[in-house]
């Protein structure tokens, strides 16, 4: 008698477990669930791409500073000098992750460059 009750209970528990498992899988494969999961993955990929672009931009700024220093294109300024207090002398911005680097600068209108890409055309 106890054996029959044990096996009946084991069979019922297995049936309930299998039914729950199948229903969960069916819900996860529903179109709404698939669309939500795809949207979440697209947002996560966008965040990773934005972080990568910020890392590349910070690396580019750092490398530009290194190249300018190596070529002697930057002049060291004394922080106590009045020239160091002029606007834009020490522009450093922090991005949202706290990485410090030079703020992006745009050339002044009419500024000449030693090499103009358009002069070859």
PDB file of C-alpha atoms in Angstrom:
ATOM      1  CA  UNK A   1       0.000   0.000   0.000  1.00  0.00           C
ATOM      2  CA  UNK A   2       2.782   2.429   0.884  1.00  0.00           C
ATOM      3  CA  UNK A   3       4.648   1.547  -2.285  1.00  0.00           C
ATOM      4  CA  UNK A   4       1.652   2.401  -4.392  1.00  0.00           C
ATOM      5  CA  UNK A   5       1.166   5.720  -2.590  1.00  0.00           C
ATOM      6  CA  UNK A   6       4.885   6.530  -3.007  1.00  0.00           C
ATOM      7  CA  UNK A   7       4.906   5.813  -6.738  1.00  0.00           C
ATOM      8  CA  UNK A   8       1.634   7.627  -7.246  1.00  0.00           C
ATOM      9  CA  UNK A   9       3.061  10.705  -5.496  1.00  0.00           C
ATOM     10  CA  UNK A  10       6.329  10.461  -7.448  1.00  0.00           C
ATOM     11  CA  UNK A  11       4.415  10.246 -10.735  1.00  0.00           C
ATOM     12  CA  UNK A  12       2.178  13.192  -9.859  1.00  0.00           C
ATOM     13  CA  UNK A  13       5.178  15.311  -8.834  1.00  0.00           C
ATOM     14  CA  UNK A  14       6.981  14.416 -12.062  1.00  0.00           C
ATOM     15  CA  UNK A  15       3.903  15.343 -14.086  1.00  0.00           C
ATOM     16  CA  UNK A  16       3.555  18.693 -12.355  1.00  0.00           C
ATOM     17  CA  UNK A  17       7.291  19.419 -12.806  1.00  0.00           C
ATOM     18  CA  UNK A  18       7.154  18.525 -16.521  1.00  0.00           C
ATOM     19  CA  UNK A  19       4.017  20.621 -17.074  1.00  0.00           C
ATOM     20  CA  UNK A  20       5.569  23.667 -15.389  1.00  0.00           C
ATOM     21  CA  UNK A  21       8.787  23.226 -17.384  1.00  0.00           C
ATOM     22  CA  UNK A  22       6.930  22.979 -20.723  1.00  0.00           C
ATOM     23  CA  UNK A  23       4.724  26.002 -19.937  1.00  0.00           C
ATOM     24  CA  UNK A  24       7.781  28.113 -19.050  1.00  0.00           C
ATOM     25  CA  UNK A  25       9.469  27.142 -22.307  1.00  0.00           C
ATOM     26  CA  UNK A  26       6.341  27.942 -24.320  1.00  0.00           C
ATOM     27  CA  UNK A  27       6.072  31.370 -22.645  1.00  0.00           C
ATOM     28  CA  UNK A  28       9.735  32.113 -23.360  1.00  0.00           C
ATOM     29  CA  UNK A  29       9.204  31.289 -27.041  1.00  0.00           C
ATOM     30  CA  UNK A  30       6.109  33.463 -27.404  1.00  0.00           C
ATOM     31  CA  UNK A  31       6.451  36.341 -29.908  1.00  0.00           C
ATOM     32  CA  UNK A  32       6.094  39.020 -27.190  1.00  0.00           C
ATOM     33  CA  UNK A  33       8.838  37.435 -25.104  1.00  0.00           C
ATOM     34  CA  UNK A  34      11.152  37.047 -28.096  1.00  0.00           C
ATOM     35  CA  UNK A  35      10.594  40.684 -29.109  1.00  0.00           C
ATOM     36  CA  UNK A  36      11.313  41.935 -25.578  1.00  0.00           C
ATOM     37  CA  UNK A  37      14.471  39.838 -25.363  1.00  0.00           C
ATOM     38  CA  UNK A  38      15.668  41.092 -28.766  1.00  0.00           C
ATOM     39  CA  UNK A  39      15.004  44.704 -27.732  1.00  0.00           C
ATOM     40  CA  UNK A  40      16.945  44.215 -24.486  1.00  0.00           C
ATOM     41  CA  UNK A  41      19.878  42.736 -26.379  1.00  0.00           C
ATOM     42  CA  UNK A  42      19.829  45.612 -28.884  1.00  0.00           C
ATOM     43  CA  UNK A  43      19.920  48.159 -26.059  1.00  0.00           C
ATOM     44  CA  UNK A  44      22.791  46.298 -24.378  1.00  0.00           C
ATOM     45  CA  UNK A  45      24.702  46.184 -27.682  1.00  0.00           C
ATOM     46  CA  UNK A  46      24.144  49.921 -28.097  1.00  0.00           C
ATOM     47  CA  UNK A  47      25.591  50.574 -24.641  1.00  0.00           C
ATOM     48  CA  UNK A  48      28.626  48.405 -25.401  1.00  0.00           C
ATOM     49  CA  UNK A  49      29.145  50.226 -28.706  1.00  0.00           C
ATOM     50  CA  UNK A  50      28.893  53.626 -27.000  1.00  0.00           C
ATOM     51  CA  UNK A  51      31.419  52.546 -24.335  1.00  0.00           C
ATOM     52  CA  UNK A  52      33.759  51.329 -27.067  1.00  0.00           C
ATOM     53  CA  UNK A  53      33.455  54.633 -28.931  1.00  0.00           C
ATOM     54  CA  UNK A  54      34.227  56.561 -25.733  1.00  0.00           C
ATOM     55  CA  UNK A  55      37.277  54.364 -25.124  1.00  0.00           C
ATOM     56  CA  UNK A  56      38.483  54.919 -28.689  1.00  0.00           C
ATOM     57  CA  UNK A  57      37.953  58.675 -28.377  1.00  0.00           C
ATOM     58  CA  UNK A  58      39.885  58.791 -25.091  1.00  0.00           C
ATOM     59  CA  UNK A  59      42.690  56.735 -26.641  1.00  0.00           C
ATOM     60  CA  UNK A  60      42.806  59.018 -29.663  1.00  0.00           C
ATOM     61  CA  UNK A  61      43.043  62.089 -27.464  1.00  0.00           C
ATOM     62  CA  UNK A  62      45.794  60.508 -25.383  1.00  0.00           C
ATOM     63  CA  UNK A  63      47.734  59.457 -28.474  1.00  0.00           C
ATOM     64  CA  UNK A  64      47.339  62.936 -29.993  1.00  0.00           C
ATOM     65  CA  UNK A  65      48.819  64.435 -26.835  1.00  0.00           C
ATOM     66  CA  UNK A  66      51.697  61.958 -26.957  1.00  0.00           C
ATOM     67  CA  UNK A  67      52.396  62.710 -30.619  1.00  0.00           C
ATOM     68  CA  UNK A  68      52.227  66.464 -30.067  1.00  0.00           C
ATOM     69  CA  UNK A  69      54.668  66.141 -27.174  1.00  0.00           C
ATOM     70  CA  UNK A  70      56.992  63.936 -29.232  1.00  0.00           C
ATOM     71  CA  UNK A  71      56.943  66.371 -32.163  1.00  0.00           C
ATOM     72  CA  UNK A  72      57.343  69.388 -29.917  1.00  0.00           C
ATOM     73  CA  UNK A  73      54.058  70.942 -31.001  1.00  0.00           C
ATOM     74  CA  UNK A  74      52.938  71.728 -27.468  1.00  0.00           C
ATOM     75  CA  UNK A  75      54.503  74.361 -25.266  1.00  0.00           C
ATOM     76  CA  UNK A  76      54.697  73.651 -21.560  1.00  0.00           C
ATOM     77  CA  UNK A  77      52.949  76.388 -19.611  1.00  0.00           C
ATOM     78  CA  UNK A  78      53.585  77.394 -16.055  1.00  0.00           C
ATOM     79  CA  UNK A  79      50.282  77.074 -14.136  1.00  0.00           C
ATOM     80  CA  UNK A  80      51.094  80.289 -12.251  1.00  0.00           C
ATOM     81  CA  UNK A  81      51.598  82.321 -15.413  1.00  0.00           C
ATOM     82  CA  UNK A  82      48.784  84.632 -16.572  1.00  0.00           C
ATOM     83  CA  UNK A  83      48.869  82.874 -19.939  1.00  0.00           C
ATOM     84  CA  UNK A  84      47.670  79.664 -18.265  1.00  0.00           C
ATOM     85  CA  UNK A  85      44.525  81.403 -17.038  1.00  0.00           C
ATOM     86  CA  UNK A  86      43.283  82.331 -20.483  1.00  0.00           C
ATOM     87  CA  UNK A  87      40.073  80.612 -21.569  1.00  0.00           C
ATOM     88  CA  UNK A  88      40.722  77.300 -23.260  1.00  0.00           C
ATOM     89  CA  UNK A  89      44.324  77.026 -22.059  1.00  0.00           C
ATOM     90  CA  UNK A  90      43.735  73.934 -20.020  1.00  0.00           C
ATOM     91  CA  UNK A  91      40.408  72.632 -21.198  1.00  0.00           C
ATOM     92  CA  UNK A  92      39.964  69.177 -19.809  1.00  0.00           C
ATOM     93  CA  UNK A  93      36.639  67.479 -19.730  1.00  0.00           C
ATOM     94  CA  UNK A  94      35.521  64.352 -17.977  1.00  0.00           C
ATOM     95  CA  UNK A  95      33.217  62.011 -19.754  1.00  0.00           C
ATOM     96  CA  UNK A  96      30.472  60.165 -17.904  1.00  0.00           C
ATOM     97  CA  UNK A  97      32.866  57.439 -16.745  1.00  0.00           C
ATOM     98  CA  UNK A  98      35.319  59.934 -15.239  1.00  0.00           C
ATOM     99  CA  UNK A  99      38.024  59.622 -17.889  1.00  0.00           C
ATOM    100  CA  UNK A 100      39.845  62.916 -18.122  1.00  0.00           C
ATOM    101  CA  UNK A 101      41.132  64.110 -21.441  1.00  0.00           C
ATOM    102  CA  UNK A 102      41.361  67.178 -23.580  1.00  0.00           C
ATOM    103  CA  UNK A 103      38.066  68.715 -24.514  1.00  0.00           C
ATOM    104  CA  UNK A 104      37.345  68.517 -28.233  1.00  0.00           C
ATOM    105  CA  UNK A 105      38.414  71.681 -29.989  1.00  0.00           C
ATOM    106  CA  UNK A 106      37.260  72.953 -33.322  1.00  0.00           C
ATOM    107  CA  UNK A 107      39.606  74.949 -35.486  1.00  0.00           C
ATOM    108  CA  UNK A 108      38.775  78.618 -35.796  1.00  0.00           C
ATOM    109  CA  UNK A 109      37.050  79.702 -38.965  1.00  0.00           C
ATOM    110  CA  UNK A 110      39.607  80.476 -41.623  1.00  0.00           C
ATOM    111  CA  UNK A 111      42.367  78.650 -39.767  1.00  0.00           C
ATOM    112  CA  UNK A 112      45.035  77.347 -42.097  1.00  0.00           C
ATOM    113  CA  UNK A 113      46.547  73.926 -41.805  1.00  0.00           C
ATOM    114  CA  UNK A 114      49.898  72.802 -43.204  1.00  0.00           C
ATOM    115  CA  UNK A 115      48.113  70.199 -45.271  1.00  0.00           C
ATOM    116  CA  UNK A 116      44.715  70.811 -46.771  1.00  0.00           C
ATOM    117  CA  UNK A 117      43.054  67.734 -48.222  1.00  0.00           C
ATOM    118  CA  UNK A 118      41.202  69.798 -50.786  1.00  0.00           C
ATOM    119  CA  UNK A 119      44.322  71.322 -52.345  1.00  0.00           C
ATOM    120  CA  UNK A 120      45.095  68.111 -54.244  1.00  0.00           C
ATOM    121  CA  UNK A 121      41.789  68.102 -56.106  1.00  0.00           C
TER     122      UNK A 121
END
